[in-house]
Amino acid sequence: MKSVVDILDLSVAEVDELLATAADIIENPAKYAEVCRGKKLATLFFEPSTRTRLSFEAAMYELGGNVIGFSSASSTSASKGESVADTAKVISCYADIIAMRHPKEGAPLVASLNAGIPVINAGDGGHHHPTQTLADLLTIKREKGKFSGLTVGFCGDLKFGRTVHSLITALCRYENINFVMISPDELKLPGYVKNEIPKDRGFTYTETADLEAVMPTLDILYMTRVQQERFTDIDEYLRLRDAYILNTEKLKAAKPDMIVLHPLPRVNEISVAVDDDPRACYFKQVQNGKYMRMALILKLLREAEKDNAPAKKLSEEGYLSGMKCDNPRCITTTEQELKQLFRVVSPENRICRCIYCDTKKIY
């Protein structure tokens, strides 16, 4: 049973297929109006969401299907202590596909290993957000016509920004891309994401704290908000939240065809006045997100009809065990029955990473 927890669960060929399907949906909406009739999507949102949850729901309704689910953990049996694994097994009795958002990193992976239906990760903590990445890719494709040969600037919260992590991972499968990481030291891109960037195929990587200095070089500027919900120290959040504010004055230095992206919601990191600039594409991203989720739901349901195998179990072979993940946001902190496993990423430095949340540990 195929699920999408990480953008790497989709091959480049599959991403291209989804982009083509989304383009066809845009051109021929009537063709897809009844293709999911009789199917049900369960939206399991343990964390607040506007765009992602409603986008999934709109996507399923426009495919002719139905939606069940919840938008708050407090209204579910999770508030009584039910595990993610049990929730996934229960929902598999009611629905044909699951879209899950959860504050614990690795929760959708646990769900996918226990559900008898496909699971789509709709965001897990500061970890992954693959369907936002698909929305980003469709927007870039429609606005720039390509992925390779671009200079892409990521600005703001690069430490906890799951949308940034997923998009970098996706773009690393192409070539000749220049990444420019713009953030304060406290919010720099994590090392495990940085290490994924190829050292060949024409990739370059630059870190800076100065947005205005690099603005003229960018083909894409991906803004992010500083996420209060990811901070344990409120004073640190207040100190960093206004680190970067994009306004019309700063845009004067940008290329005429540069595009501005943002996963939303924004707080004040993009001035409302920027919305009128033709380079502002973040509301197009929202629309594109619906089309890509339609394409993904359709693909996974069609594949599930061909493959009725139960959920795959995680093999312990090749992983390290006997250690505890130190990340307080990891799903292993609440799912006590989970086997804590780590994959070795650097034998020479004795570095391994939690399979659920990618947190680094020395073994």
PDB file of C-alpha atoms in Angstrom, residues 108-283:
ATOM      1  CA  PRO A 108       2.326  10.051   9.666  1.00  0.00           C
ATOM      2  CA  LEU A 109       5.053   7.417   9.217  1.00  0.00           C
ATOM      3  CA  VAL A 110       3.611   5.481  12.155  1.00  0.00           C
ATOM      4  CA  ALA A 111       0.135   5.842  10.659  1.00  0.00           C
ATOM      5  CA  SER A 112       1.317   4.580   7.271  1.00  0.00           C
ATOM      6  CA  LEU A 113       2.843   1.499   8.902  1.00  0.00           C
ATOM      7  CA  ASN A 114      -0.452   0.617  10.574  1.00  0.00           C
ATOM      8  CA  ALA A 115      -3.207   1.776   8.229  1.00  0.00           C
ATOM      9  CA  GLY A 116      -4.723  -0.530   5.653  1.00  0.00           C
ATOM     10  CA  ILE A 117      -5.220   2.439   3.306  1.00  0.00           C
ATOM     11  CA  PRO A 118      -2.866   5.069   1.818  1.00  0.00           C
ATOM     12  CA  VAL A 119      -1.673   7.844   4.151  1.00  0.00           C
ATOM     13  CA  ILE A 120      -0.627  11.313   3.020  1.00  0.00           C
ATOM     14  CA  ASN A 121       1.529  13.391   5.354  1.00  0.00           C
ATOM     15  CA  ALA A 122      -0.090  16.826   5.636  1.00  0.00           C
ATOM     16  CA  GLY A 123       2.698  18.096   7.903  1.00  0.00           C
ATOM     17  CA  ASP A 124       4.434  16.574  10.927  1.00  0.00           C
ATOM     18  CA  GLY A 125       5.923  19.119  13.314  1.00  0.00           C
ATOM     19  CA  GLY A 126       8.947  20.812  11.774  1.00  0.00           C
ATOM     20  CA  HIS A 127       9.788  17.721   9.746  1.00  0.00           C
ATOM     21  CA  HIS A 128       8.076  17.082   6.373  1.00  0.00           C
ATOM     22  CA  HIS A 129       5.248  18.600   4.330  1.00  0.00           C
ATOM     23  CA  PRO A 130       5.324  16.814   0.955  1.00  0.00           C
ATOM     24  CA  THR A 131       2.034  18.100  -0.467  1.00  0.00           C
ATOM     25  CA  GLN A 132       3.101  21.701   0.102  1.00  0.00           C
ATOM     26  CA  THR A 133       6.225  20.774  -1.830  1.00  0.00           C
ATOM     27  CA  LEU A 134       4.082  19.465  -4.677  1.00  0.00           C
ATOM     28  CA  ALA A 135       2.208  22.790  -4.672  1.00  0.00           C
ATOM     29  CA  ASP A 136       5.543  24.629  -4.743  1.00  0.00           C
ATOM     30  CA  LEU A 137       6.821  22.513  -7.627  1.00  0.00           C
ATOM     31  CA  LEU A 138       3.690  23.090  -9.713  1.00  0.00           C
ATOM     32  CA  THR A 139       3.920  26.841  -9.077  1.00  0.00           C
ATOM     33  CA  ILE A 140       7.584  26.947 -10.075  1.00  0.00           C
ATOM     34  CA  LYS A 141       6.873  24.849 -13.165  1.00  0.00           C
ATOM     35  CA  ARG A 142       3.978  27.070 -14.266  1.00  0.00           C
ATOM     36  CA  GLU A 143       5.746  30.365 -13.511  1.00  0.00           C
ATOM     37  CA  LYS A 144       9.359  29.588 -14.492  1.00  0.00           C
ATOM     38  CA  GLY A 145       8.870  26.654 -16.868  1.00  0.00           C
ATOM     39  CA  LYS A 146      11.728  24.626 -15.335  1.00  0.00           C
ATOM     40  CA  PHE A 147      13.499  23.574 -12.157  1.00  0.00           C
ATOM     41  CA  SER A 148      17.130  23.359 -13.251  1.00  0.00           C
ATOM     42  CA  GLY A 149      19.270  26.439 -13.738  1.00  0.00           C
ATOM     43  CA  LEU A 150      17.527  28.566 -11.106  1.00  0.00           C
ATOM     44  CA  THR A 151      18.797  30.572  -8.133  1.00  0.00           C
ATOM     45  CA  VAL A 152      16.439  29.905  -5.231  1.00  0.00           C
ATOM     46  CA  GLY A 153      16.546  31.970  -2.052  1.00  0.00           C
ATOM     47  CA  PHE A 154      14.961  30.667   1.161  1.00  0.00           C
ATOM     48  CA  CYS A 155      14.407  33.355   3.782  1.00  0.00           C
ATOM     49  CA  GLY A 156      13.369  33.296   7.435  1.00  0.00           C
ATOM     50  CA  ASP A 157      12.880  30.211   9.588  1.00  0.00           C
ATOM     51  CA  LEU A 158      15.016  27.589   7.880  1.00  0.00           C
ATOM     52  CA  LYS A 159      15.531  25.567  11.064  1.00  0.00           C
ATOM     53  CA  PHE A 160      11.917  24.560  11.741  1.00  0.00           C
ATOM     54  CA  GLY A 161      10.494  25.269   8.277  1.00  0.00           C
ATOM     55  CA  ARG A 162       9.286  21.863   7.090  1.00  0.00           C
ATOM     56  CA  THR A 163       8.217  23.358   3.753  1.00  0.00           C
ATOM     57  CA  VAL A 164      11.786  24.532   3.160  1.00  0.00           C
ATOM     58  CA  HIS A 165      13.252  21.133   4.054  1.00  0.00           C
ATOM     59  CA  SER A 166      10.894  19.260   1.738  1.00  0.00           C
ATOM     60  CA  LEU A 167      11.356  21.631  -1.210  1.00  0.00           C
ATOM     61  CA  ILE A 168      15.155  21.530  -0.961  1.00  0.00           C
ATOM     62  CA  THR A 169      15.012  17.728  -0.912  1.00  0.00           C
ATOM     63  CA  ALA A 170      12.804  17.726  -4.010  1.00  0.00           C
ATOM     64  CA  LEU A 171      14.911  20.226  -5.960  1.00  0.00           C
ATOM     65  CA  CYS A 172      18.099  18.294  -5.182  1.00  0.00           C
ATOM     66  CA  ARG A 173      16.965  15.661  -7.689  1.00  0.00           C
ATOM     67  CA  TYR A 174      17.423  18.090 -10.568  1.00  0.00           C
ATOM     68  CA  GLU A 175      20.622  19.948 -11.510  1.00  0.00           C
ATOM     69  CA  ASN A 176      22.326  23.345 -11.747  1.00  0.00           C
ATOM     70  CA  ILE A 177      20.434  24.961  -8.881  1.00  0.00           C
ATOM     71  CA  ASN A 178      21.927  27.699  -6.722  1.00  0.00           C
ATOM     72  CA  PHE A 179      20.578  27.696  -3.160  1.00  0.00           C
ATOM     73  CA  VAL A 180      20.832  30.903  -1.119  1.00  0.00           C
ATOM     74  CA  MET A 181      19.899  30.455   2.548  1.00  0.00           C
ATOM     75  CA  ILE A 182      18.925  33.721   4.256  1.00  0.00           C
ATOM     76  CA  SER A 183      18.422  33.545   8.015  1.00  0.00           C
ATOM     77  CA  PRO A 184      19.780  34.602  11.404  1.00  0.00           C
ATOM     78  CA  ASP A 185      22.260  32.184  12.954  1.00  0.00           C
ATOM     79  CA  GLU A 186      19.619  30.819  15.324  1.00  0.00           C
ATOM     80  CA  LEU A 187      17.359  29.726  12.430  1.00  0.00           C
ATOM     81  CA  LYS A 188      19.892  28.284   9.996  1.00  0.00           C
ATOM     82  CA  LEU A 189      19.121  25.238   7.892  1.00  0.00           C
ATOM     83  CA  PRO A 190      19.762  22.004   9.871  1.00  0.00           C
ATOM     84  CA  GLY A 191      22.893  20.108   8.951  1.00  0.00           C
ATOM     85  CA  TYR A 192      21.040  16.951   7.938  1.00  0.00           C
ATOM     86  CA  VAL A 193      19.153  18.911   5.245  1.00  0.00           C
ATOM     87  CA  LYS A 194      22.243  20.789   4.149  1.00  0.00           C
ATOM     88  CA  ASN A 195      24.135  17.522   3.748  1.00  0.00           C
ATOM     89  CA  GLU A 196      21.553  16.331   1.199  1.00  0.00           C
ATOM     90  CA  ILE A 197      22.544  19.056  -1.262  1.00  0.00           C
ATOM     91  CA  PRO A 198      24.691  17.437  -3.980  1.00  0.00           C
ATOM     92  CA  LYS A 199      28.281  18.521  -4.331  1.00  0.00           C
ATOM     93  CA  ASP A 200      28.139  17.899  -8.068  1.00  0.00           C
ATOM     94  CA  ARG A 201      25.605  18.386 -10.896  1.00  0.00           C
ATOM     95  CA  GLY A 202      26.077  22.142 -10.762  1.00  0.00           C
ATOM     96  CA  PHE A 203      24.674  22.791  -7.274  1.00  0.00           C
ATOM     97  CA  THR A 204      25.939  25.689  -5.179  1.00  0.00           C
ATOM     98  CA  TYR A 205      25.075  26.682  -1.627  1.00  0.00           C
ATOM     99  CA  THR A 206      25.415  30.064   0.104  1.00  0.00           C
ATOM    100  CA  GLU A 207      24.443  31.203   3.605  1.00  0.00           C
ATOM    101  CA  THR A 208      23.846  34.841   4.499  1.00  0.00           C
ATOM    102  CA  ALA A 209      21.906  37.008   6.921  1.00  0.00           C
ATOM    103  CA  ASP A 210      21.504  39.849   4.397  1.00  0.00           C
ATOM    104  CA  LEU A 211      18.389  39.561   2.224  1.00  0.00           C
ATOM    105  CA  GLU A 212      18.893  42.852   0.419  1.00  0.00           C
ATOM    106  CA  ALA A 213      22.447  41.971  -0.638  1.00  0.00           C
ATOM    107  CA  VAL A 214      21.362  38.822  -2.496  1.00  0.00           C
ATOM    108  CA  MET A 215      17.986  40.026  -3.777  1.00  0.00           C
ATOM    109  CA  PRO A 216      19.241  40.969  -7.292  1.00  0.00           C
ATOM    110  CA  THR A 217      20.575  37.432  -7.871  1.00  0.00           C
ATOM    111  CA  LEU A 218      17.384  35.496  -7.134  1.00  0.00           C
ATOM    112  CA  ASP A 219      14.975  33.845  -9.561  1.00  0.00           C
ATOM    113  CA  ILE A 220      12.763  32.674  -6.690  1.00  0.00           C
ATOM    114  CA  LEU A 221      12.411  34.109  -3.187  1.00  0.00           C
ATOM    115  CA  TYR A 222      10.744  31.654  -0.793  1.00  0.00           C
ATOM    116  CA  MET A 223       9.694  33.570   2.321  1.00  0.00           C
ATOM    117  CA  THR A 224       8.721  31.838   5.567  1.00  0.00           C
ATOM    118  CA  ARG A 225       7.283  32.991   8.869  1.00  0.00           C
ATOM    119  CA  VAL A 226       9.064  32.497  12.167  1.00  0.00           C
ATOM    120  CA  GLN A 227       6.833  29.867  13.772  1.00  0.00           C
ATOM    121  CA  GLN A 228       5.942  30.627  17.368  1.00  0.00           C
ATOM    122  CA  GLU A 229       4.582  27.100  17.895  1.00  0.00           C
ATOM    123  CA  ARG A 230       8.039  25.584  17.303  1.00  0.00           C
ATOM    124  CA  PHE A 231       9.741  27.650  20.047  1.00  0.00           C
ATOM    125  CA  THR A 232      10.076  26.618  23.664  1.00  0.00           C
ATOM    126  CA  ASP A 233      11.531  30.038  24.590  1.00  0.00           C
ATOM    127  CA  ILE A 234       9.025  32.845  23.911  1.00  0.00           C
ATOM    128  CA  ASP A 235      11.689  35.522  24.346  1.00  0.00           C
ATOM    129  CA  GLU A 236      13.759  33.998  21.561  1.00  0.00           C
ATOM    130  CA  TYR A 237      10.700  33.949  19.297  1.00  0.00           C
ATOM    131  CA  LEU A 238       9.945  37.621  19.998  1.00  0.00           C
ATOM    132  CA  ARG A 239      13.551  38.527  19.240  1.00  0.00           C
ATOM    133  CA  LEU A 240      13.577  36.719  15.891  1.00  0.00           C
ATOM    134  CA  ARG A 241      10.041  37.098  14.529  1.00  0.00           C
ATOM    135  CA  ASP A 242      10.703  40.365  12.682  1.00  0.00           C
ATOM    136  CA  ALA A 243      14.124  39.406  11.327  1.00  0.00           C
ATOM    137  CA  TYR A 244      12.954  39.741   7.698  1.00  0.00           C
ATOM    138  CA  ILE A 245      10.076  41.775   6.318  1.00  0.00           C
ATOM    139  CA  LEU A 246       9.637  41.921   2.532  1.00  0.00           C
ATOM    140  CA  ASN A 247       8.170  45.180   1.266  1.00  0.00           C
ATOM    141  CA  THR A 248       7.827  46.983  -2.058  1.00  0.00           C
ATOM    142  CA  GLU A 249      10.991  49.001  -1.455  1.00  0.00           C
ATOM    143  CA  LYS A 250      13.136  45.881  -1.098  1.00  0.00           C
ATOM    144  CA  LEU A 251      11.526  44.378  -4.208  1.00  0.00           C
ATOM    145  CA  LYS A 252      12.880  47.225  -6.333  1.00  0.00           C
ATOM    146  CA  ALA A 253      16.258  45.480  -6.367  1.00  0.00           C
ATOM    147  CA  ALA A 254      14.787  42.151  -7.551  1.00  0.00           C
ATOM    148  CA  LYS A 255      14.674  40.823 -11.098  1.00  0.00           C
ATOM    149  CA  PRO A 256      11.517  41.773 -13.058  1.00  0.00           C
ATOM    150  CA  ASP A 257      10.640  38.075 -13.432  1.00  0.00           C
ATOM    151  CA  MET A 258      11.584  36.886  -9.937  1.00  0.00           C
ATOM    152  CA  ILE A 259       8.705  35.173  -8.161  1.00  0.00           C
ATOM    153  CA  VAL A 260       7.874  35.406  -4.463  1.00  0.00           C
ATOM    154  CA  LEU A 261       6.585  32.244  -2.796  1.00  0.00           C
ATOM    155  CA  HIS A 262       5.326  31.648   0.742  1.00  0.00           C
ATOM    156  CA  PRO A 263       3.638  28.527   2.183  1.00  0.00           C
ATOM    157  CA  LEU A 264       1.317  30.732   4.283  1.00  0.00           C
ATOM    158  CA  PRO A 265       0.031  31.746   6.723  1.00  0.00           C
ATOM    159  CA  ARG A 266       2.018  34.934   6.842  1.00  0.00           C
ATOM    160  CA  VAL A 267       2.210  37.194   9.858  1.00  0.00           C
ATOM    161  CA  ASN A 268       4.119  40.312   8.883  1.00  0.00           C
ATOM    162  CA  GLU A 269       7.061  38.922   6.908  1.00  0.00           C
ATOM    163  CA  ILE A 270       5.484  40.049   3.623  1.00  0.00           C
ATOM    164  CA  SER A 271       3.844  43.461   3.469  1.00  0.00           C
ATOM    165  CA  VAL A 272       0.268  43.416   2.171  1.00  0.00           C
ATOM    166  CA  ALA A 273       1.356  45.977  -0.435  1.00  0.00           C
ATOM    167  CA  VAL A 274       3.488  43.272  -2.088  1.00  0.00           C
ATOM    168  CA  ASP A 275       0.288  41.376  -2.983  1.00  0.00           C
ATOM    169  CA  ASP A 276      -0.277  43.764  -5.899  1.00  0.00           C
ATOM    170  CA  ASP A 277       3.147  43.059  -7.401  1.00  0.00           C
ATOM    171  CA  PRO A 278       2.915  40.619 -10.359  1.00  0.00           C
ATOM    172  CA  ARG A 279       5.849  38.708  -8.885  1.00  0.00           C
ATOM    173  CA  ALA A 280       3.791  37.725  -5.810  1.00  0.00           C
ATOM    174  CA  CYS A 281       2.762  34.102  -6.427  1.00  0.00           C
ATOM    175  CA  TYR A 282       1.825  32.848  -2.971  1.00  0.00           C
ATOM    176  CA  PHE A 283      -1.921  32.843  -3.593  1.00  0.00           C
TER     177      PHE A 283
END
